[in-house]
Amino acid sequence: MTVDRIWRLGFAARFMFAVLRYSGASFRRLPLTLREIYFSGVLSLLIIIVSGLFVGLVLGLQGYETLQRYGSTEALGVLVALSLTRELGPVVAALLFASRAGSSVTAEIGLMKATEQLKAMDMMAVHPIARVVAPRFWGGVISMPLLAALFSAMGVLGGWLIGVVFIGVDDGAFWSQMQSGVDFRYDIWNGVIKSFVFGIAVSLIAVFEGYDSVPTAEGVSRAITRTVVTSALTILALDFVLTSFMFRGTS
Amino acid sequence: MNRTVLDLWVGIFVAIGIVALLFLALKVGNLSSAHLSETYVLQARFDNIGGLKVRGPVKSAGVVVGRIVDIKFDTATYEAVVTMDIDGRFRFPKDTFASIYTSGLLGEQFIGFDVGGDEKMLKAGDTVTKTQSAVVLEKLISQFLFNKAAEGQETK
Amino acid sequence: MVLSDDILVDIQDLHFNYDGRPVLQGINMKIPRGKVVAIMGGSGCGKTTLLRCIGGQLRPTGGMVRLEKHRVCEMSQTELYGLRRKMGMLFQFGALFTDMTVFDNVAFPMREHTDLSEAMIRDLVLMKLEAVGLRGAHALMPGELSGGMARRVALARAVALDPMLVMYDEPFAGLDPIALGVIGQLIRKLNDALGATSIMVTHDVHESLMIVDYIYFVSQGRIVAEGTPDEIRASTDPFVHQFVHAEVEGPVHFDYPAPSVVQEFLSGGARG
């Protein structure tokens, strides 16, 4: 069992290098990658925007409840913006991305394998990793940071909506406190780096699970489950590692 | 190669994503205020910096004029060396007094510049010589109690 | 006998093990240019494996496959890809790309391997689809096709680049008698029109006997009989006889190899 796991890990590593090696075509033939950005990015827009807005609304309400006890409700902007840009934006967006786009990539590649489409492609002298896997990988890697940024932005708007429009926190204080509390390099840029790393991890897991799935209906459904579970665990673990590197000792 | 509807959607998606990033950078973060203008570096030495933090503000007359970028400990003099990025639009005289203040009773600590009357201005890389360390609340309280106790003994 | 120049595929003493289980055990075959050759046998006898070895998708454990002057089993990935551009393959259930239209499926090999203009590709694709009688269906998605139509589209895709060798993996599986006859006739017609060579793996005896030039019978990884259709029909070989007449009893056993019934039940009882 353990040997099997380690064996699979080794295969995954080799698979990753193969994806990178055959990535040339994804950039030389941009329509291939654009199509995947459409499927993993554009089609995730709705869920990301709506979830971001709701998370922002909740943060605004909860933050206001807590902050008003200390009489510092004008710090609501900082609270909402920092929690979104540093943590919730990249992490929640990545979790949603894994279950929305990652699972469908796994299903697509798994079914292509089950119906011998990958073998047929190979027989037609077209490398399946170059033609099928790499564009989906890069599509995910490119989409993820954009989706996370969108999630954070929507969240901040949600927090503003609740805090300023509904509850009546001072608009100027909300934004100015936010701007003096949120640093571009430390908070926002680190969030972008996080979402980029998550994008690589989720996309890689999704394409690998699909490519390595047992080519039957049951095998593909298991692979989809594994994509979602493994992605979630990987995102949270990576988040801890990245956070401890980025924010150690400062502020 | 023709443009397709799909390209349009991808274009919209990328544009929205970039707008979101810009929104975060300019409206949420402080990219617009702190990083777009020229800055120059000043240093100051303190016996005790209290709870001063990197990225804390440097203020003069209550206006933010710079940020703290580095705090080091000098093993030769046993002093704290604080490096600050000061907004290039603002110049301060040689005899400027750098003190560590606390905003509110328990708020964050910052460096305050109290401007002197010297004709010469501080240049990039200069060190602010006149400094006043942070007020440590515990020391203040113990001093106060000690004085009270001493007074009490004198009156006896 | 045919001259060695006329041999397109030459297989010598081919062995293949799958997880230590022998699948092919010493196959010898010479397939002449321009012919349609069928490889027959029961399910699971190693026919598909043999096809994969010819295409270079599987590396044999022993023996040699030669295609023209190339030794397929010793070629690198790049060389194999170069060679495969001259091969076409029809997969068991067509293996059409489900996310593309019929047109794009047939155009796929052309777009991947040639620099032809889109107008030229359009003409070629419609020509190939016309050959299989599906020009009118070019805008459909594979999901909207019947089994027989999907097979014909896959056939058009397999011959898209006018290959010198076309391989068919169970071209008749799961088709109704009419579709089956259509595919059979198409295989013969396309082979002769393209001047290609065809290898067909199948277990449909009657359809094959009508269209092929030569037949090999494979059982348990070995060739047990071979001959032209007329020789096969007249054969008295017990294996061929059983296969051609679809008899239950004969050299090919219907049961999967197992210990005797008595032994199995007794040991099962002992284990509880």
XYZ file of C-alpha atoms in Angstrom:
679
model
C 0.000 0.000 0.000
C 2.697 2.480 1.043
C 4.940 1.313 -1.781
C 2.058 1.869 -4.142
C 1.514 5.419 -2.886
C 5.192 6.296 -3.238
C 5.245 4.681 -6.654
C 2.331 6.878 -7.680
C 4.060 9.959 -6.275
C 7.111 9.194 -8.372
C 4.937 8.767 -11.437
C 3.240 12.082 -10.656
C 6.633 13.795 -10.504
C 7.668 12.309 -13.845
C 4.286 13.300 -15.246
C 4.863 16.880 -14.116
C 8.157 17.047 -15.981
C 6.487 15.560 -19.053
C 3.800 18.263 -18.887
C 6.442 20.978 -18.675
C 8.473 19.385 -21.452
C 5.527 19.193 -23.830
C 4.191 22.637 -22.936
C 5.618 24.259 -26.054
C 2.529 23.593 -28.141
C 0.242 25.243 -25.560
C 1.943 28.562 -26.185
C 2.747 28.172 -29.865
C -0.882 27.312 -30.551
C -2.631 29.771 -28.305
C -6.223 28.811 -29.253
C -5.671 25.470 -27.492
C -4.903 27.210 -24.202
C -7.495 29.943 -24.732
C -10.151 27.277 -25.027
C -9.113 25.864 -21.647
C -9.006 29.321 -20.049
C -12.579 29.621 -21.238
C -13.607 26.313 -19.682
C -11.780 26.656 -16.376
C -11.741 30.443 -15.998
C -14.737 32.005 -17.695
C -17.153 29.301 -16.619
C -15.987 29.707 -12.993
C -16.680 33.445 -13.052
C -20.198 33.228 -11.698
C -19.436 31.008 -8.716
C -16.362 33.100 -7.853
C -18.174 36.440 -8.046
C -21.196 35.303 -6.052
C -19.156 33.477 -3.390
C -16.752 36.412 -3.083
C -19.602 38.811 -2.544
C -21.202 36.618 0.123
C -17.943 36.008 1.960
C -17.410 39.786 1.980
C -20.909 40.395 3.326
C -20.370 37.887 6.137
C -16.944 39.312 6.968
C -18.464 42.787 7.099
C -21.226 41.726 9.491
C -19.045 39.623 11.753
C -16.229 42.144 11.747
C -18.587 44.961 12.651
C -20.095 42.916 15.508
C -16.665 42.319 17.010
C -15.096 45.720 16.317
C -17.946 47.769 17.770
C -17.223 46.278 21.196
C -13.853 48.020 21.092
C -15.258 51.108 19.482
C -13.083 50.806 16.424
C -15.586 50.097 13.670
C -13.656 52.257 11.219
C -11.038 49.472 11.212
C -13.631 47.303 9.425
C -12.022 48.050 6.062
C -8.611 46.797 7.178
C -10.111 43.681 8.700
C -12.094 42.759 5.605
C -9.331 43.623 3.148
C -6.531 41.908 5.045
C -8.407 38.676 5.664
C -9.434 38.558 1.999
C -6.186 39.466 0.283
C -3.988 37.408 2.555
C -6.025 34.279 3.174
C -9.624 33.924 2.158
C -9.250 35.196 -1.400
C -6.584 32.768 -2.577
C -7.694 29.826 -0.419
C -11.452 29.903 -0.928
C -11.105 30.779 -4.612
C -8.707 27.821 -5.024
C -11.105 25.463 -3.215
C -13.985 26.589 -5.429
C -11.754 26.360 -8.495
C -10.769 22.784 -7.596
C -14.345 21.659 -7.281
C -15.666 23.606 -10.269
C -12.881 23.453 -12.857
C -10.486 20.822 -11.472
C -13.119 18.113 -11.272
C -14.352 18.778 -14.799
C -10.802 18.637 -16.179
C -10.285 15.298 -14.431
C -13.570 13.984 -15.785
C -12.783 15.133 -19.302
C -9.322 13.591 -19.438
C -10.502 10.447 -17.630
C -13.343 9.920 -20.118
C -11.033 10.581 -23.050
C -8.814 7.853 -21.652
C -11.726 5.488 -21.049
C -12.991 5.893 -24.623
C -9.486 5.358 -26.053
C -9.338 8.913 -27.402
C -5.904 9.408 -25.872
C -4.617 6.200 -27.451
C -6.130 7.172 -30.778
C -4.358 10.502 -30.573
C -1.095 8.778 -29.753
C -1.608 6.495 -32.754
C -2.099 9.583 -34.921
C 1.379 10.717 -33.831
C -0.032 13.502 -31.644
C 1.281 13.432 -28.106
C -1.709 13.402 -25.708
C 0.226 15.276 -23.013
C 1.116 18.045 -25.446
C -2.316 18.222 -27.081
C -4.705 17.470 -24.196
C -2.963 17.734 -20.830
C -0.621 20.726 -21.140
C -3.235 23.232 -22.439
C -5.571 22.298 -19.587
C -2.750 22.672 -17.073
C -1.758 26.129 -18.325
C -5.361 27.210 -18.688
C -5.805 26.522 -14.977
C -2.524 28.152 -13.972
C -3.426 31.343 -15.842
C -7.036 31.465 -14.641
C -6.405 30.904 -10.958
C -4.677 34.197 -9.933
C -7.262 36.196 -11.891
C -10.113 34.368 -10.180
C -8.541 34.859 -6.739
C -8.055 38.588 -7.363
C -11.655 38.813 -8.494
C -12.799 36.962 -5.386
C -10.900 39.352 -3.098
C -12.173 42.410 -4.946
C -15.755 41.185 -4.751
C -15.248 40.418 -1.054
C -14.006 43.929 -0.325
C -17.014 45.319 -2.189
C -19.275 43.034 -0.146
C -17.680 44.249 3.092
C -18.082 47.847 1.932
C -21.716 47.207 1.020
C -22.542 45.890 4.487
C -20.298 48.193 6.488
C -20.760 51.520 4.736
C -24.044 51.282 2.842
C -26.146 49.269 5.287
C -24.625 49.818 8.731
C -23.245 53.278 8.177
C -19.529 53.100 8.949
C -17.841 56.246 7.667
C -16.931 55.807 4.017
C -13.694 57.810 4.197
C -12.476 56.034 7.315
C -13.295 52.649 5.773
C -11.123 53.241 2.699
C -8.329 55.280 4.276
C -7.816 52.825 7.136
C -7.819 50.049 4.585
C -5.241 51.762 2.422
C -2.906 52.540 5.290
C -3.268 49.010 6.684
C -2.898 47.011 3.501
C 0.515 46.962 1.891
C 0.793 46.161 -1.790
C 3.928 44.061 -1.585
C 3.318 42.272 1.690
C -0.384 41.649 1.535
C -1.660 41.823 -2.035
C 1.369 40.572 -3.917
C 1.836 37.680 -1.486
C -1.816 36.798 -2.038
C -1.238 36.754 -5.776
C 1.789 34.491 -5.343
C -0.298 32.181 -3.175
C -3.071 31.929 -5.728
C -0.515 31.262 -8.453
C 0.998 28.391 -6.440
C -2.486 27.033 -5.708
C -3.295 27.255 -9.401
C -0.268 25.139 -10.279
C -1.099 22.594 -7.560
C -4.802 22.252 -8.402
C -4.257 22.091 -12.163
C -1.512 19.510 -11.799
C -3.607 17.342 -9.493
C -6.606 17.605 -11.816
C -4.768 16.627 -14.997
C -2.773 13.914 -13.256
C -5.794 12.269 -11.643
C -7.531 12.281 -15.002
C -4.549 10.896 -16.857
C -3.853 8.244 -14.236
C -7.492 7.229 -13.711
C -8.668 3.669 -14.191
C -10.400 3.851 -17.589
C -13.869 2.797 -16.453
C -16.933 4.714 -15.308
C -16.177 3.859 -11.695
C -12.484 4.677 -12.062
C -13.241 8.123 -13.481
C -15.711 8.965 -10.724
C -13.144 7.943 -8.137
C -10.540 10.083 -9.842
C -12.873 13.094 -9.639
C -13.381 12.547 -5.919
C -9.636 12.243 -5.440
C -9.069 15.486 -7.343
C -11.361 17.441 -5.036
C -10.089 15.859 -1.815
C -6.390 15.976 -2.701
C -6.686 19.534 -3.997
C -8.388 20.732 -0.812
C -5.764 19.138 1.415
C -2.919 20.380 -0.758
C -4.288 23.926 -0.849
C -4.606 24.121 2.942
C -1.210 22.539 3.580
C 0.508 24.767 1.014
C -1.276 27.765 2.488
C 0.266 27.065 5.869
C 3.739 26.613 4.401
C 3.529 29.743 2.260
C 2.093 31.850 5.072
C 4.832 30.825 7.447
C 7.433 31.832 4.864
C 5.814 35.106 3.879
C 4.705 36.643 7.129
C 7.298 35.400 9.556
C 8.732 38.146 11.725
C 7.190 41.085 9.888
C 4.338 43.211 11.205
C -7.461 32.117 -38.011
C -10.626 33.908 -37.104
C -11.820 35.617 -33.986
C -14.411 33.551 -32.196
C -17.008 34.130 -29.517
C -14.800 32.131 -27.195
C -11.967 34.636 -27.635
C -14.351 37.402 -26.619
C -15.242 35.612 -23.397
C -11.617 34.896 -22.574
C -10.858 38.547 -23.264
C -13.627 39.670 -20.914
C -12.404 37.241 -18.263
C -8.794 38.441 -18.426
C -9.907 42.087 -18.411
C -12.107 41.562 -15.343
C -9.261 39.770 -13.578
C -6.811 42.578 -14.300
C -9.348 45.202 -13.186
C -9.766 43.264 -9.931
C -5.996 43.196 -9.435
C -5.758 46.933 -10.100
C -8.629 47.564 -7.711
C -6.790 45.614 -5.019
C -3.519 47.389 -5.741
C -4.784 50.957 -5.973
C -7.984 51.154 -3.976
C -7.441 48.511 -1.292
C -3.666 48.625 -0.984
C -1.378 51.615 -0.631
C 0.447 51.233 -3.923
C -0.832 54.611 -5.077
C 0.306 56.561 -2.023
C 3.509 54.949 -0.839
C 5.283 53.467 -3.798
C 4.692 55.812 -6.653
C 6.648 58.769 -5.272
C 10.417 59.022 -4.899
C 11.804 58.276 -1.457
C 15.110 58.763 0.312
C 16.592 56.884 3.259
C 17.258 58.247 6.747
C 18.537 56.480 9.824
C 18.024 57.053 13.504
C 19.487 55.430 16.619
C 17.410 54.754 19.714
C 18.256 53.347 23.145
C 14.887 51.668 23.249
C 12.342 51.344 20.456
C 9.596 49.752 22.551
C 7.080 48.081 20.281
C 8.106 49.760 17.024
C 7.546 47.574 13.942
C 8.877 47.450 10.412
C 6.399 49.136 7.996
C 5.224 51.381 10.782
C 4.575 55.022 9.817
C 6.856 58.018 10.182
C 4.845 61.150 10.908
C 5.521 64.825 11.130
C 2.843 67.071 12.591
C 0.566 64.030 12.394
C 0.982 63.573 8.625
C 2.527 60.360 7.338
C 5.788 61.304 5.611
C 7.469 57.904 5.372
C 7.704 54.305 6.505
C 10.045 52.271 8.624
C 11.797 49.740 6.392
C 14.321 48.123 8.689
C 15.157 47.735 12.375
C 18.592 46.423 13.393
C 20.508 45.990 16.619
C 23.974 47.546 16.688
C 26.241 45.259 18.738
C 28.935 47.954 19.102
C 26.777 50.565 20.827
C 23.886 48.378 21.985
C 21.460 50.684 20.254
C 18.609 50.032 17.842
C 19.229 51.346 14.307
C 16.016 52.241 12.515
C 16.043 52.820 8.749
C 13.218 54.880 7.259
C 12.028 55.592 3.718
C 10.994 59.226 3.617
C 8.818 60.721 0.896
C 11.039 62.672 -1.488
C 8.721 65.708 -1.429
C 9.539 66.392 2.213
C 12.881 67.763 3.516
C 13.775 68.052 7.193
C 16.382 70.262 8.939
C 19.565 68.775 10.442
C 18.375 69.280 14.013
C 15.085 67.421 13.555
C 14.082 65.516 16.665
C 12.967 61.870 16.086
C 10.827 60.498 18.918
C 8.842 57.330 19.341
C 5.211 58.013 20.132
C 2.205 55.840 20.749
C -1.086 56.561 19.060
C -3.598 56.419 21.870
C -2.789 54.694 25.114
C -2.310 51.195 23.676
C -2.215 51.853 19.921
C 0.575 51.248 17.436
C 3.872 53.042 17.856
C 5.344 55.378 15.278
C 8.262 57.723 14.797
C 7.413 61.393 15.040
C 9.622 64.128 13.528
C 9.700 67.354 15.517
C 11.270 69.908 13.221
C 14.097 72.167 14.449
C 15.305 75.459 12.999
C 18.556 74.505 11.238
C 19.235 75.954 7.795
C 20.894 72.773 6.553
C 18.655 69.889 5.473
C 19.078 66.150 6.027
C 20.378 64.337 2.938
C 19.701 60.788 1.794
C 21.584 58.290 3.982
C 22.015 60.762 6.877
C 21.392 59.819 10.473
C 19.014 61.755 12.676
C 21.142 62.461 15.701
C 18.604 63.789 18.148
C 16.326 61.008 19.236
C 14.076 60.191 22.099
C 13.334 56.585 22.985
C 9.971 55.004 23.422
C 8.136 55.576 26.648
C 7.838 52.197 28.295
C 4.609 52.159 30.235
C 5.773 49.722 32.905
C 8.849 51.851 33.659
C 6.691 54.940 33.915
C 4.314 53.282 36.342
C 7.052 51.841 38.546
C 8.790 55.243 38.586
C 5.551 56.900 39.614
C 4.935 54.403 42.409
C 8.533 54.734 43.597
C 8.226 58.508 43.739
C 4.949 58.278 45.640
C 6.535 55.920 48.137
C 9.510 58.259 48.550
C 7.195 61.237 49.098
C 5.302 59.295 51.705
C 8.509 58.580 53.621
C 9.606 62.225 53.507
C 6.333 63.471 54.979
C 6.629 61.149 57.931
C 5.972 -17.013 -52.632
C 5.963 -13.200 -52.619
C 9.184 -11.257 -52.993
C 10.624 -9.740 -49.821
C 10.261 -6.253 -51.327
C 6.545 -6.717 -51.417
C 6.335 -7.494 -47.723
C 5.135 -4.418 -45.818
C 4.910 -5.868 -42.340
C 7.200 -8.659 -41.287
C 6.727 -10.160 -37.839
C 9.254 -12.683 -36.582
C 8.936 -14.764 -33.441
C 7.011 -12.065 -31.539
C 6.616 -12.560 -27.797
C 4.733 -10.345 -25.383
C 4.157 -10.755 -21.653
C 1.629 -8.755 -19.718
C 2.461 -8.697 -15.994
C 4.393 -11.935 -16.446
C 1.462 -13.618 -18.190
C 2.392 -14.609 -21.745
C -0.018 -13.067 -24.273
C 1.876 -13.614 -27.508
C 4.157 -16.609 -27.837
C 6.089 -16.646 -31.078
C 4.004 -15.042 -33.803
C 5.333 -15.174 -37.374
C 3.558 -13.219 -40.059
C 4.334 -11.680 -43.426
C 1.845 -9.150 -44.731
C 2.254 -8.224 -48.394
C 1.628 -4.755 -49.760
C -1.824 -3.930 -51.065
C -3.590 -6.783 -49.358
C -6.292 -6.917 -46.727
C -5.303 -9.383 -44.039
C -7.493 -10.522 -41.186
C -6.252 -11.754 -37.835
C -8.923 -13.842 -36.173
C -9.374 -15.545 -32.896
C -11.557 -15.649 -29.840
C -11.786 -12.778 -27.415
C -8.676 -12.251 -25.334
C -6.340 -14.280 -27.536
C -3.901 -11.401 -28.022
C -5.142 -10.007 -31.331
C -5.355 -6.415 -30.111
C -1.967 -6.747 -28.414
C -0.509 -7.849 -31.738
C -1.941 -4.745 -33.398
C -0.517 -2.520 -30.676
C 2.918 -4.068 -31.207
C 2.771 -3.309 -34.931
C 1.813 0.290 -34.193
C 4.612 0.583 -31.646
C 2.266 1.395 -28.753
C 3.494 -1.702 -26.936
C 7.070 -2.963 -26.822
C 7.285 -6.701 -27.372
C 9.277 -8.763 -24.861
C 10.920 -10.672 -27.672
C 11.053 -10.997 -31.416
C 10.840 -8.336 -34.067
C 8.318 -6.270 -35.990
C 9.528 -4.737 -39.230
C 7.514 -2.200 -41.168
C 9.098 -1.493 -44.544
C 12.744 -1.164 -43.509
C 12.052 0.115 -39.981
C 12.345 -2.069 -36.923
C 9.307 -0.773 -35.027
C 10.239 -2.135 -31.604
C 13.621 -0.396 -31.575
C 12.490 3.068 -32.615
C 12.523 6.141 -30.400
C 9.370 8.093 -29.676
C 10.187 10.721 -32.315
C 10.928 8.122 -34.982
C 7.754 6.247 -34.117
C 5.703 9.428 -34.450
C 7.263 9.981 -37.849
C 6.290 6.473 -38.874
C 2.774 6.699 -37.458
C 1.948 9.569 -39.795
C 1.936 6.903 -42.477
C -0.345 4.630 -40.467
C -4.026 4.860 -39.779
C -5.910 3.048 -37.078
C -9.566 2.438 -36.468
C -10.257 1.812 -32.812
C -12.783 -0.641 -31.478
C -15.533 1.883 -30.805
C -14.209 4.570 -33.088
C -12.575 6.685 -30.339
C -13.825 9.877 -31.948
C -12.940 13.051 -30.071
C -16.185 13.818 -28.307
C -15.497 17.551 -27.978
C -15.169 18.139 -31.722
C -17.581 17.954 -34.633
C -17.365 15.212 -37.222
C -15.619 17.661 -39.534
C -12.998 18.603 -36.947
C -12.423 14.952 -36.101
C -11.513 14.119 -39.684
C -9.552 17.355 -40.031
C -7.614 16.664 -36.825
C -4.692 14.667 -38.337
C -4.423 17.142 -41.223
C -4.338 20.169 -38.935
C -1.790 18.511 -36.647
C 0.574 17.252 -39.299
C 0.250 19.409 -42.373
C 0.412 23.106 -43.198
C -2.511 22.923 -45.588
C -4.743 25.948 -45.814
C -8.140 25.815 -44.157
C -9.852 25.843 -47.582
C -7.754 22.894 -48.719
C -8.470 20.986 -45.488
C -12.167 21.627 -45.995
C -12.080 20.093 -49.466
C -10.061 17.087 -48.298
C -12.274 16.427 -45.285
C -15.470 16.613 -47.321
C -13.875 14.243 -49.845
C -13.037 11.719 -47.139
C -16.507 12.039 -45.622
C -18.029 11.600 -49.076
C -16.056 8.360 -49.428
C -17.765 6.972 -46.332
C -21.118 8.489 -47.329
C -21.360 10.991 -44.465
C -20.635 14.331 -46.120
C -24.017 15.576 -44.975
C -23.187 14.803 -41.330
C -20.056 16.958 -41.084
C -21.550 19.422 -38.603
C -22.828 16.797 -36.139
C -21.158 15.975 -32.842
C -20.009 12.364 -32.289
C -22.676 11.941 -29.620
C -25.388 12.452 -32.244
C -24.162 9.593 -34.459
C -25.268 5.968 -34.463
C -22.646 3.285 -33.824
C -22.260 2.513 -37.512
C -21.969 6.158 -38.501
C -19.397 6.811 -35.792
C -17.372 3.875 -37.107
C -17.486 5.305 -40.627
C -16.367 8.728 -39.406
C -13.512 7.057 -37.544
C -12.657 5.249 -40.757
C -12.556 8.556 -42.630
C -10.290 9.928 -39.926
C -8.008 6.870 -40.067
C -7.424 7.370 -43.803
C -7.275 11.175 -43.602
C -3.576 11.325 -44.408
C -3.696 8.552 -47.041
C -1.727 6.072 -44.945
C 0.229 3.172 -46.375
C -0.974 0.896 -43.586
C -4.418 0.903 -42.009
C -5.138 -1.153 -38.922
C -8.632 -2.050 -37.798
C -9.344 -3.139 -34.242
C -12.647 -5.010 -34.239
C -14.251 -2.899 -36.972
C -17.454 -4.944 -36.826
C -18.015 -5.067 -33.067
C -21.500 -4.044 -32.008
C -22.894 -3.245 -35.459
C -26.148 -4.368 -37.027
C -25.836 -6.604 -40.124
C -26.405 -3.771 -42.584
C -23.879 -1.386 -40.987
C -21.524 -4.348 -40.767
C -21.779 -4.998 -44.494
C -21.275 -1.292 -45.240
C -18.106 -1.114 -43.135
C -16.781 -4.320 -44.700
C -17.267 -2.997 -48.214
C -15.720 0.355 -47.248
C -12.608 -1.298 -45.854
C -12.066 -3.181 -49.104
C -12.912 -0.208 -51.306
C -10.716 2.249 -49.425
C -7.813 -0.186 -49.332
C -7.866 -0.620 -53.077
C -8.498 3.043 -53.832
C -5.637 4.247 -51.617
C -3.266 1.461 -52.584
C -2.852 0.851 -48.868
C -2.380 -2.327 -46.896
C -4.901 -3.284 -44.246
C -4.637 -5.417 -41.154
C -7.930 -6.234 -39.551
C -8.396 -7.791 -36.148
C -11.827 -9.342 -35.825
C -13.827 -12.320 -34.757
C -16.488 -11.930 -37.404
C -15.706 -14.809 -39.759
C -18.359 -14.498 -42.422
C -17.928 -10.805 -43.146
C -14.158 -11.202 -43.202
C -14.175 -14.174 -45.529
C -15.958 -12.027 -48.088
C -13.537 -9.117 -48.184
C -10.024 -10.234 -47.145
C -7.166 -11.739 -49.110
C -5.581 -13.776 -46.345
C -6.515 -14.902 -42.843
C -4.489 -15.819 -39.773
C -6.098 -17.669 -36.868
C -4.617 -16.879 -33.479
C -5.261 -18.847 -30.343
C -3.510 -18.530 -26.990
C -0.804 -16.319 -28.442
C 0.083 -18.588 -31.360
C -0.929 -18.798 -34.974
C -2.889 -22.026 -35.361
C -4.034 -21.732 -38.957
C -3.691 -19.495 -41.984
C -4.803 -19.313 -45.578
C -6.842 -17.575 -48.221
C -10.620 -17.425 -47.715
C -11.149 -20.375 -50.038
C -8.582 -22.467 -48.171
C -10.200 -21.543 -44.874
C -13.673 -22.492 -46.047
C -12.372 -25.839 -47.211
C -10.178 -26.388 -44.178
C -10.584 -29.512 -42.100
C -8.509 -28.120 -39.240
C -10.587 -28.625 -36.084
C -9.907 -25.115 -34.778
C -10.860 -23.415 -38.037
C -13.879 -25.638 -38.345
C -15.091 -24.745 -34.904
C -14.540 -21.039 -35.481
C -16.112 -20.844 -38.924
C -19.143 -22.837 -37.881
C -19.418 -21.319 -34.421
C -19.533 -24.586 -32.536
C -19.449 -24.720 -28.752
C -17.369 -27.891 -28.503
C -13.920 -28.026 -30.057
C -10.309 -27.057 -29.417
C -11.373 -23.654 -28.092
C -12.920 -23.981 -24.660
C -15.818 -21.857 -23.637
C -14.962 -22.091 -19.914
C -12.243 -19.943 -18.352
C -9.434 -22.239 -17.117
C -10.265 -23.333 -13.552
C -9.623 -26.204 -11.170
C -12.091 -29.036 -11.393
C -15.510 -28.403 -9.897
C -15.109 -31.014 -7.160
C -11.768 -29.619 -6.065
C -13.077 -26.045 -5.957
C -16.151 -26.820 -3.864
C -14.193 -28.981 -1.447
C -11.504 -26.371 -0.840
C -14.148 -23.643 -0.622
C -15.953 -25.667 2.078
C -12.718 -26.157 4.009
C -12.007 -22.439 4.073
C -15.504 -21.821 5.413
